PDB file of C-alpha atoms in Angstrom:
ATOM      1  CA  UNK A   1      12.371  -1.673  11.089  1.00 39.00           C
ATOM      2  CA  UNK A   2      10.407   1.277   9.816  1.00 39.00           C
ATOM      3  CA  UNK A   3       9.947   1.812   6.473  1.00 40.00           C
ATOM      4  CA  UNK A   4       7.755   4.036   4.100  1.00 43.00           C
ATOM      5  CA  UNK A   5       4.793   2.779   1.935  1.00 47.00           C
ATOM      6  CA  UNK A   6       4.538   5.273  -1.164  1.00 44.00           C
ATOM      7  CA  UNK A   7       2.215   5.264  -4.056  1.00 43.00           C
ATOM      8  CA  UNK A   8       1.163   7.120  -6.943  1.00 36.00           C
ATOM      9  CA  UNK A   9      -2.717   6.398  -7.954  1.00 33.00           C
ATOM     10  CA  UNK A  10      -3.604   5.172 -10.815  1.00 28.00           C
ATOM     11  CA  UNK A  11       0.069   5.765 -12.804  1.00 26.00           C
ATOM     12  CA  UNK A  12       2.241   4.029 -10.256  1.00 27.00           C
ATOM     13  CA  UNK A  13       5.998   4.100 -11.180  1.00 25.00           C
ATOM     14  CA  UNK A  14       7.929   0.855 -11.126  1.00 25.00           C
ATOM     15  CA  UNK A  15      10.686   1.991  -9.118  1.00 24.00           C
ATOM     16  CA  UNK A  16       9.461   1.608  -5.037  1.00 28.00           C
ATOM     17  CA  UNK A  17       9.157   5.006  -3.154  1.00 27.00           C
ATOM     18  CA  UNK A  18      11.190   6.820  -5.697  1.00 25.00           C
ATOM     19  CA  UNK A  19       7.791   8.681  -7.292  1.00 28.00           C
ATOM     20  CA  UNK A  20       9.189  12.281  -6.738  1.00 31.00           C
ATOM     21  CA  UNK A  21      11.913  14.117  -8.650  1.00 33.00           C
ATOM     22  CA  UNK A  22      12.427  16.225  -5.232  1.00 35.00           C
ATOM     23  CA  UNK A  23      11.695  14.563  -1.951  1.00 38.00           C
ATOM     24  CA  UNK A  24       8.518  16.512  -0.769  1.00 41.00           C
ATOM     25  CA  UNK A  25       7.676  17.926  -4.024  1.00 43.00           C
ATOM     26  CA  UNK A  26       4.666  16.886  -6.569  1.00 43.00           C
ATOM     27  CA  UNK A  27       4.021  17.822  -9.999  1.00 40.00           C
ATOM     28  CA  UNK A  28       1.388  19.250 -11.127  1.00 39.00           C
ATOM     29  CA  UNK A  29      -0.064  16.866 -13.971  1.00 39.00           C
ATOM     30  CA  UNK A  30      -3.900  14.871 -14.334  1.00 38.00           C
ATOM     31  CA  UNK A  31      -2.517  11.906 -14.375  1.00 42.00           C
ATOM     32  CA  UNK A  32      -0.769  11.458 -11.612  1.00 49.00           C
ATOM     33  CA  UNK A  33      -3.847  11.418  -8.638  1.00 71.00           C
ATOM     34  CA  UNK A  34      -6.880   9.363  -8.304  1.00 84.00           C
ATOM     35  CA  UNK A  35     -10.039  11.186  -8.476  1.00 90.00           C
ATOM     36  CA  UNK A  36     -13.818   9.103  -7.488  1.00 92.00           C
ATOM     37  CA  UNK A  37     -16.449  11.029  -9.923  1.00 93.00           C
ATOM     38  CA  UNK A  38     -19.444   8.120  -9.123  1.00 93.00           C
ATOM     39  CA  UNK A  39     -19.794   7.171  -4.801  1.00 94.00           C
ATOM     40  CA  UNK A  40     -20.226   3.754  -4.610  1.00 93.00           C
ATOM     41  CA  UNK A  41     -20.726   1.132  -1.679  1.00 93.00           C
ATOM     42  CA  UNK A  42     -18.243   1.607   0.798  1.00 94.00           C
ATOM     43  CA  UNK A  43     -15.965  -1.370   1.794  1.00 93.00           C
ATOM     44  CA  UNK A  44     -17.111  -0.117   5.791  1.00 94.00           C
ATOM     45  CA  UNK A  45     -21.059  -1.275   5.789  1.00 93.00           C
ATOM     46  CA  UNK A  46     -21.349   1.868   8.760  1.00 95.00           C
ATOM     47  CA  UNK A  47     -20.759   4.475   5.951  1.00 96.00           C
ATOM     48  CA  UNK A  48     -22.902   4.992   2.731  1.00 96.00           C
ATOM     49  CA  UNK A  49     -22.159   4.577  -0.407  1.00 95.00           C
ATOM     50  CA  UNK A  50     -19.270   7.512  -0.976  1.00 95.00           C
ATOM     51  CA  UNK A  51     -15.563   8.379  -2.842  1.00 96.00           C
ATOM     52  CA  UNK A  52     -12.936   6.174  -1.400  1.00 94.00           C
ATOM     53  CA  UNK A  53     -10.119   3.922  -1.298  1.00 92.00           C
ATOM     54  CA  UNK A  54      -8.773   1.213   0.228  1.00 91.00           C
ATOM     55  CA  UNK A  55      -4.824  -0.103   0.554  1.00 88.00           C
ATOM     56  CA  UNK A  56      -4.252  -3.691   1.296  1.00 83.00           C
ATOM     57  CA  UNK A  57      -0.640  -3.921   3.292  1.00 79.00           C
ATOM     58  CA  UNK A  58      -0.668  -7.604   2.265  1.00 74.00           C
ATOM     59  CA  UNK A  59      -0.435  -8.340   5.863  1.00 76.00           C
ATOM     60  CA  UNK A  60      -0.393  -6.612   9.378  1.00 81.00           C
ATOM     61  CA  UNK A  61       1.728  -3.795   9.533  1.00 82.00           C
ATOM     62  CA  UNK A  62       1.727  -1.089  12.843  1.00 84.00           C
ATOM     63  CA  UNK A  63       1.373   2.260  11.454  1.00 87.00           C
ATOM     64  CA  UNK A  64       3.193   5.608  12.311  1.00 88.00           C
ATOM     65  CA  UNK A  65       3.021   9.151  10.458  1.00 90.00           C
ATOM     66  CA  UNK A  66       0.872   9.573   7.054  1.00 92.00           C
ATOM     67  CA  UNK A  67       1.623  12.868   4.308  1.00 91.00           C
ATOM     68  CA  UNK A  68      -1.225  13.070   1.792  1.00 93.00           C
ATOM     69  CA  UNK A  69      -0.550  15.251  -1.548  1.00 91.00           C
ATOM     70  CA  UNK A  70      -3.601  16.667  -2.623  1.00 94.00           C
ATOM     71  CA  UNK A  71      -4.742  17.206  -6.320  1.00 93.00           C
ATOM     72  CA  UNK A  72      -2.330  19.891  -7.699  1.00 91.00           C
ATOM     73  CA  UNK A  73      -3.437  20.250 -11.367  1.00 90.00           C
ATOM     74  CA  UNK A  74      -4.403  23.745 -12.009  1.00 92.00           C
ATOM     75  CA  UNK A  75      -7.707  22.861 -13.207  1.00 91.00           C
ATOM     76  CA  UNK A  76      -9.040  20.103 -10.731  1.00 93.00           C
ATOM     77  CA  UNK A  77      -8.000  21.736  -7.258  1.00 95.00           C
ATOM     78  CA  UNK A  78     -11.596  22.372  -6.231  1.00 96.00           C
ATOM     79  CA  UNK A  79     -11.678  18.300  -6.931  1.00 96.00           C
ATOM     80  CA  UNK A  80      -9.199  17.606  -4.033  1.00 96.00           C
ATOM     81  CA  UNK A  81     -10.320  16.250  -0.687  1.00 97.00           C
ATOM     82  CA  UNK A  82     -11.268  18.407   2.234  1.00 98.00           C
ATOM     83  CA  UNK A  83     -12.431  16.714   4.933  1.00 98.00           C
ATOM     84  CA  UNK A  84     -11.554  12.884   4.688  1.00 98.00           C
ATOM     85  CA  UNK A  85     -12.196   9.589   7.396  1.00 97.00           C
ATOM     86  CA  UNK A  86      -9.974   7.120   8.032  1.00 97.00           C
ATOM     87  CA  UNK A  87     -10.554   3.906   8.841  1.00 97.00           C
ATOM     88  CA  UNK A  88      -8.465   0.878   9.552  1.00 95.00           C
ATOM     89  CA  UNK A  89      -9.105  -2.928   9.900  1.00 94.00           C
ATOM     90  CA  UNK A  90      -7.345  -6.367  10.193  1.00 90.00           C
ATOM     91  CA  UNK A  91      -9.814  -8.161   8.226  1.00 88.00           C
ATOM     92  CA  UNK A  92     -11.432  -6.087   5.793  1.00 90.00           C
ATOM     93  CA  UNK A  93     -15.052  -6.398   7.774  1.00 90.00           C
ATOM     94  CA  UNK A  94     -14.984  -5.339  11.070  1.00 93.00           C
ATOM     95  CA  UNK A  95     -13.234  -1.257  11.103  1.00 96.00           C
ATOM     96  CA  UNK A  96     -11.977   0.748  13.691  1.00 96.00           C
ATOM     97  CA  UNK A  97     -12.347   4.544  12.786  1.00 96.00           C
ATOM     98  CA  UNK A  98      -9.901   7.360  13.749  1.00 95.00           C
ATOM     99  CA  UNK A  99     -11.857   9.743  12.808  1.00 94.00           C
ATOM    100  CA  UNK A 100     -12.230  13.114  10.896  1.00 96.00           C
ATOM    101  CA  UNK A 101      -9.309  14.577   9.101  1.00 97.00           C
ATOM    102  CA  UNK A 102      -8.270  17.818   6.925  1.00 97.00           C
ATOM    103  CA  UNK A 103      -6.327  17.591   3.901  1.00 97.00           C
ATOM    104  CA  UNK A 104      -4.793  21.212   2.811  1.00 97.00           C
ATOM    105  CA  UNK A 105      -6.035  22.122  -0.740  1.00 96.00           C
ATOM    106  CA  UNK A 106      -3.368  21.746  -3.765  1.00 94.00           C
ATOM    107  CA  UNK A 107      -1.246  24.773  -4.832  1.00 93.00           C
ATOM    108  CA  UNK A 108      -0.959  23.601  -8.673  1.00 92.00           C
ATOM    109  CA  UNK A 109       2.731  24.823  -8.487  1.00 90.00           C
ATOM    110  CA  UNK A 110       5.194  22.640  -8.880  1.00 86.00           C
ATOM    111  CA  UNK A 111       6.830  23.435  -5.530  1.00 89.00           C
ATOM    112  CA  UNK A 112       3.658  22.060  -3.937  1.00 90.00           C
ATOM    113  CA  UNK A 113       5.104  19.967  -0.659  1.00 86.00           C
ATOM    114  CA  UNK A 114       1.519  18.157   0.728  1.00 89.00           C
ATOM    115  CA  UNK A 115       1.186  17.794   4.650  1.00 93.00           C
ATOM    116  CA  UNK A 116       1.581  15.513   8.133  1.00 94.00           C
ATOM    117  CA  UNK A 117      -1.685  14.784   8.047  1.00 95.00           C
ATOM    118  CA  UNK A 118      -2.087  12.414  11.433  1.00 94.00           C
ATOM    119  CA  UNK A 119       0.078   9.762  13.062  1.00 94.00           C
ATOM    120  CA  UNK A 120      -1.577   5.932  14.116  1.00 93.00           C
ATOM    121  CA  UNK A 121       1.224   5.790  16.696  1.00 89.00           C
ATOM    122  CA  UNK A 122       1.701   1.883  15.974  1.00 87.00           C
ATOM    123  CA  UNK A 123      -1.849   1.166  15.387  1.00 90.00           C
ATOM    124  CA  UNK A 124      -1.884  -2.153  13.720  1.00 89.00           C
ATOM    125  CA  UNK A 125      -4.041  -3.129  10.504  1.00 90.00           C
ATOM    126  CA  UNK A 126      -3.944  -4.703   7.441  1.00 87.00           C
ATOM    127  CA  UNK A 127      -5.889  -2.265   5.247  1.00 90.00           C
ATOM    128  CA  UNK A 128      -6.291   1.709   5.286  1.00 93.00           C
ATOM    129  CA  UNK A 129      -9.592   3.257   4.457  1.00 95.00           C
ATOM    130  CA  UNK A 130      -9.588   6.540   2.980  1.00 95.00           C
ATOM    131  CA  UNK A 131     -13.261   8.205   2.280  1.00 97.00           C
ATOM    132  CA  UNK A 132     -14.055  11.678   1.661  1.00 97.00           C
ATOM    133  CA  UNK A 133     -16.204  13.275   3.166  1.00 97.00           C
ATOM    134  CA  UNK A 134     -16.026  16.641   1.103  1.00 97.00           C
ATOM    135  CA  UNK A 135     -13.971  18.312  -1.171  1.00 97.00           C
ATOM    136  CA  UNK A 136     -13.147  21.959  -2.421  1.00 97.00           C
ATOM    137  CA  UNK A 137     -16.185  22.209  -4.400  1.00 97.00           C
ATOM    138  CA  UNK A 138     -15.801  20.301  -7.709  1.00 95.00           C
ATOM    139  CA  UNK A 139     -17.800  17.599  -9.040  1.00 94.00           C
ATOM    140  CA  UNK A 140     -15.432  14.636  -7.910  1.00 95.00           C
ATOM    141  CA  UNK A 141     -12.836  13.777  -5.101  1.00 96.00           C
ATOM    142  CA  UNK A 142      -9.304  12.891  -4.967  1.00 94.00           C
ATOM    143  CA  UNK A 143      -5.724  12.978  -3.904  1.00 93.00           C
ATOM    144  CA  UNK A 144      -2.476  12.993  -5.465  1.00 89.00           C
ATOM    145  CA  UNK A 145      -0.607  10.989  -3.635  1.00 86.00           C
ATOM    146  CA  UNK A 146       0.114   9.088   0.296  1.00 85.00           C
ATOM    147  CA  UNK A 147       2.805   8.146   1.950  1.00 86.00           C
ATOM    148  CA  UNK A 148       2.662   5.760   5.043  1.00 86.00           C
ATOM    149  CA  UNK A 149       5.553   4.815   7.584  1.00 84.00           C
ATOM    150  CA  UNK A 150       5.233   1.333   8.533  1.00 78.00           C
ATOM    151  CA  UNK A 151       7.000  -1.078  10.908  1.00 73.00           C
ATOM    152  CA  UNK A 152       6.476  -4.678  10.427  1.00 62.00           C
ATOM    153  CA  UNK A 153       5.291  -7.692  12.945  1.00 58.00           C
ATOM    154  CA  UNK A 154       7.641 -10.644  12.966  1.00 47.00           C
ATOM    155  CA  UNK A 155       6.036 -13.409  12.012  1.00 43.00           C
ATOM    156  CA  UNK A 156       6.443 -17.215  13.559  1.00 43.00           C
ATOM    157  CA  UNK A 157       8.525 -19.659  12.664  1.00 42.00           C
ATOM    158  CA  UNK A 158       6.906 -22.520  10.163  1.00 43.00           C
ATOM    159  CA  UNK A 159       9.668 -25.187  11.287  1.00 45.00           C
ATOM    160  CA  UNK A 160       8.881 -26.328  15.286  1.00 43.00           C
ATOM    161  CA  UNK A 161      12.118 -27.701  15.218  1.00 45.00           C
ATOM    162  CA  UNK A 162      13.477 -23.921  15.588  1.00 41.00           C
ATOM    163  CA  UNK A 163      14.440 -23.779  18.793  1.00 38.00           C
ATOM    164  CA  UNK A 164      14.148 -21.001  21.544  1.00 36.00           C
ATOM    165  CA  UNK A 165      17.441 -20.343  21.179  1.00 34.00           C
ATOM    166  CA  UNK A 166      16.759 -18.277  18.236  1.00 35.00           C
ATOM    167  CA  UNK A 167      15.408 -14.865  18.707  1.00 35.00           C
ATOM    168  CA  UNK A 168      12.645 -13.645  17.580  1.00 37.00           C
ATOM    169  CA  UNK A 169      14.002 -10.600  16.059  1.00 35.00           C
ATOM    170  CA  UNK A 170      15.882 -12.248  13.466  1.00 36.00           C
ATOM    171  CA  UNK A 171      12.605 -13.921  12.184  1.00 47.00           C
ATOM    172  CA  UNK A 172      11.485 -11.682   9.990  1.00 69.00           C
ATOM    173  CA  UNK A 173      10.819 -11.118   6.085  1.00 81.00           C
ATOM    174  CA  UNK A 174       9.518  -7.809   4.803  1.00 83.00           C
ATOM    175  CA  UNK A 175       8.877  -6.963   1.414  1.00 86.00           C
ATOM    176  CA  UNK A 176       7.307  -4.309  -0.423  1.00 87.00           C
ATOM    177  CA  UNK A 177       5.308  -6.112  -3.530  1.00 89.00           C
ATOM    178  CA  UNK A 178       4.106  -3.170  -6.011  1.00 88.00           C
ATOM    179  CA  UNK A 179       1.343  -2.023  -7.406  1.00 88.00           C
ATOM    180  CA  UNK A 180      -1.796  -3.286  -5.433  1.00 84.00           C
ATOM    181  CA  UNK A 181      -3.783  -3.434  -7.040  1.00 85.00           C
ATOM    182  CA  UNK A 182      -2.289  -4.425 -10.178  1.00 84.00           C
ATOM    183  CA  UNK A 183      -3.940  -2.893 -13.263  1.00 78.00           C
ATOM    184  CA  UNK A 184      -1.385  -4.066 -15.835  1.00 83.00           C
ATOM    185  CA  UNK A 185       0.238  -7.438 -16.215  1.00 86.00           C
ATOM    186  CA  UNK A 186       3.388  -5.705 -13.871  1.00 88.00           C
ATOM    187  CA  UNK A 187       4.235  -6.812 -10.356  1.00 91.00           C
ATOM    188  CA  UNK A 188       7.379  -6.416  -8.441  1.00 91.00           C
ATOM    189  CA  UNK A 189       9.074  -7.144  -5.047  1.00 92.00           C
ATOM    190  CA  UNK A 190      11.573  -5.875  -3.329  1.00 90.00           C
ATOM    191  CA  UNK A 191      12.618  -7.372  -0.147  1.00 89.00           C
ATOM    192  CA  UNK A 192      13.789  -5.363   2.311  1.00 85.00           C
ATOM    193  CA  UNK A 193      14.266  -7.402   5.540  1.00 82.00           C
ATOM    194  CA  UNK A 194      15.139 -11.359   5.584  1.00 78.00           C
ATOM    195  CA  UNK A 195      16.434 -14.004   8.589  1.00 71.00           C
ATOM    196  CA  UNK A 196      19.780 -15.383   8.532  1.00 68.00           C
ATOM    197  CA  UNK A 197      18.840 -18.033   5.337  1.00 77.00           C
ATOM    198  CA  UNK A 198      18.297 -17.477   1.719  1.00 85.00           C
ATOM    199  CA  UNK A 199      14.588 -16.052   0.802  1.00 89.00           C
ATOM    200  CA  UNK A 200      12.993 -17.659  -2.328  1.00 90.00           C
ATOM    201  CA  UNK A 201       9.060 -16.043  -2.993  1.00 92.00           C
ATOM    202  CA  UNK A 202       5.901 -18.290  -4.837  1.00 91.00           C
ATOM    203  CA  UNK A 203       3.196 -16.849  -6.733  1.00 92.00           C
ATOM    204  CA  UNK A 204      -0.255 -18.881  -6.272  1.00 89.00           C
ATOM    205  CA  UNK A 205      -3.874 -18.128  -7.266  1.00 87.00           C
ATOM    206  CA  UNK A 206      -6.529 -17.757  -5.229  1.00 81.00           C
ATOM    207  CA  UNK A 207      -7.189 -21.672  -5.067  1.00 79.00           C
ATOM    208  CA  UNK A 208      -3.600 -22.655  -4.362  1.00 81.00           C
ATOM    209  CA  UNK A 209      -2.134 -23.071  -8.117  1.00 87.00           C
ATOM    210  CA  UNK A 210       1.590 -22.464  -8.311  1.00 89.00           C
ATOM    211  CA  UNK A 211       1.877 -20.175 -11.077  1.00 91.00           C
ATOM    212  CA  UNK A 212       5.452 -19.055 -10.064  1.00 91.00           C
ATOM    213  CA  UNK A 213       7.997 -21.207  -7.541  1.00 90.00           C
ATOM    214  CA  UNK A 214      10.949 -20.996  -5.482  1.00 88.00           C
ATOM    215  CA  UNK A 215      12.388 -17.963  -7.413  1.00 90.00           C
ATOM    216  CA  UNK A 216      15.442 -16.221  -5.226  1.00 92.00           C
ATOM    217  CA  UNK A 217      15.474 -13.108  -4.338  1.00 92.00           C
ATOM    218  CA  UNK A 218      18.372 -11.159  -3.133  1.00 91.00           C
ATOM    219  CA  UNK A 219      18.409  -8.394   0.144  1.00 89.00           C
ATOM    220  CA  UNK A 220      17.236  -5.062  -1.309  1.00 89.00           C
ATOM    221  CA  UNK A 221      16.927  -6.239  -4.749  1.00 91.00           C
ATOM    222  CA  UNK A 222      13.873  -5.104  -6.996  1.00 92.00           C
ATOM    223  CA  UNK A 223      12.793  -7.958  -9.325  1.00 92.00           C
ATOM    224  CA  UNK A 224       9.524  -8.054 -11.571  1.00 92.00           C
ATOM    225  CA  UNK A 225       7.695 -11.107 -10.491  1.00 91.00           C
ATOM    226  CA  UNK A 226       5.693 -12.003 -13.528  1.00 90.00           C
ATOM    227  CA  UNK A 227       8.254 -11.251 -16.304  1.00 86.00           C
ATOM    228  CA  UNK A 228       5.812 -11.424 -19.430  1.00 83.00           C
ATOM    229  CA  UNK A 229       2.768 -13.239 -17.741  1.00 87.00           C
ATOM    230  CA  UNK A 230      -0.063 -12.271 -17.987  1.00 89.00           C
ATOM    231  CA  UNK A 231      -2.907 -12.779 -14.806  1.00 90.00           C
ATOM    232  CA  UNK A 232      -6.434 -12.850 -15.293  1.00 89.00           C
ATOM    233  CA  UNK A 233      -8.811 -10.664 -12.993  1.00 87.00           C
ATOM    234  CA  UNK A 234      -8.098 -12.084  -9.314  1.00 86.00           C
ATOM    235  CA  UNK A 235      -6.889 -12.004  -6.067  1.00 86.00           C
ATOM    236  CA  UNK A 236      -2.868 -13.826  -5.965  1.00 89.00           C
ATOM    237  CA  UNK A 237      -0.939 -14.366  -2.941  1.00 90.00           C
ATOM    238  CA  UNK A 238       2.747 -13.725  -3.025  1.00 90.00           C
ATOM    239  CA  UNK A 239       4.854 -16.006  -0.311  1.00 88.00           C
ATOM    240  CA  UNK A 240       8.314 -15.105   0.805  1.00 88.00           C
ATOM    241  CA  UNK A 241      10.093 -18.468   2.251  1.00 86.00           C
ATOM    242  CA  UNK A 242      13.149 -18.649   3.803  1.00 80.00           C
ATOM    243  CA  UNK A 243      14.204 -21.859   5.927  1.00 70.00           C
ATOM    244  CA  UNK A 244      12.096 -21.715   8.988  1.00 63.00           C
ATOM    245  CA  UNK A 245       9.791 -18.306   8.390  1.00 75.00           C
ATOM    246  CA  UNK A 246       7.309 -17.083   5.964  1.00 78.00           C
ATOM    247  CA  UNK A 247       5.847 -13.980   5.218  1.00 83.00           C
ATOM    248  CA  UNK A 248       2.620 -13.291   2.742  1.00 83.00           C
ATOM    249  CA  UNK A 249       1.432 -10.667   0.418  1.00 85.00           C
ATOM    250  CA  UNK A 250      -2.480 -10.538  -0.998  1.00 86.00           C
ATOM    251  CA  UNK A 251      -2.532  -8.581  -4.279  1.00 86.00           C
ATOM    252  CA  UNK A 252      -5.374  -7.818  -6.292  1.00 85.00           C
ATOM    253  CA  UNK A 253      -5.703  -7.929 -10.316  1.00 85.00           C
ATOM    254  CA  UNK A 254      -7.931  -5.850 -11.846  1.00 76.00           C
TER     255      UNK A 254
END
């Protein structure tokens, strides 16, 4: 099942792939783009220290069509991408590169619809690396805003006594689990896709701690995960359980 991964940087909305009052449309305020004013070490060790960012999936997805929205605010166009390289990997250390890619400069009107910028045609990865390469002649580098189709792998049963009988198609669990990174102390799922049982989710640390267990979750239902908790710095691992399959999320805390 494809489905689309949409995000906001830096002021991500709570509400999952509902970030635009018209479908295609972005607004035109600061706040709502990330923009890289200091290059730093790049997560691929074959490219120097540059502007860029990286999306963790949580786990493998295959990966179809990509729109990037460009900067629109009036006065930080010329900050807005131009030529931009994309990278993807399965691990975070080893990259495969598709190579070189244009993103149209911003129109700072509201109407603004960003672009089809390239399609992976089911290329598989885990994480997404965008870095620019140049922009429209500011002082930083940016975008407003991506938006990802992405079709998930099945994963493999966890109880051997599942028999063949069963087909694979109806193991599966897909969730979206929002924002990632997580800058405040909000997190939410929603699950999209579940087998033929009940789906409960966990929330564990980095060293295994059980910091949230065996909460239900309901078939297209948005929950927020931490509920007045509040996480310290870290890297958390979300799992989605149902009787015989599993399916898990890395997210970071910043």
């Amino acid at each position: 099942m494809k489905y689309i991964l949409s995000t906001i940087l830096l002021f991500t909305l709570a509400t999952n792939g509902f970030s635009q009052c018209y479908p295609e449309r972005h607004n035109t305020t600061w706040f709502n783009q990330w923009i890289s004013c200091e290059k730093t070490e790049n997560p691929n060790t074959t490219r120097p220290a540059s502007h860029w960012i990286m999306y963790d999936f949580g786990t493998e997805m295959k990966m179809y069509t990509l729109n990037i929205w460009n900067i629109n605010a009036p006065d930080l166009l010329s900050d807005g991408i131009q030529k931009a390289n994309i990278d993807y990997s399965s691990d975070g250390i080893t990259w495969l590169e598709y190579g070189e890619v244009t993103f149209n400069q911003g129109t700072g009107e509201n109407t603004y619809e960003g672009q089809n910028v390239l399609n992976f045609n089911g290329a598989v990865a885990k994480y997404l690396l965008i870095t620019s390469e140049s922009n429209y002649g500011g002082n930083c580098a940016g975008f407003a805003e991506m938006k990802l189709e992405v079709d998930s792998l099945k994963v493999v049963p966890t109880d051997p006594s599942v028999t063949d009988s069963l087909s694979t198609d109806s193991i599966c669990i897909v969730a979206d689990v929002f924002p990632n990174p997580m800058i405040n102390n909000e997190l939410y799922i929603t699950l999209n896709e579940q087998c033929v049982h009940a789906v409960n989710y966990n929330l564990t640390d980095a060293n295994g701690r059980i910091l949230i267990q065996n909460t239900p979750i309901a078939l297209n239902e948005t929950v927020e995960i931490l509920k007045g908790k509040e996480l310290a710095p870290g890297v958390y691992i979300v799992t989605l359980l149902s009787n015989y399959a599993k399916s898990e999320y890395k997210i970071v805390k910043q």
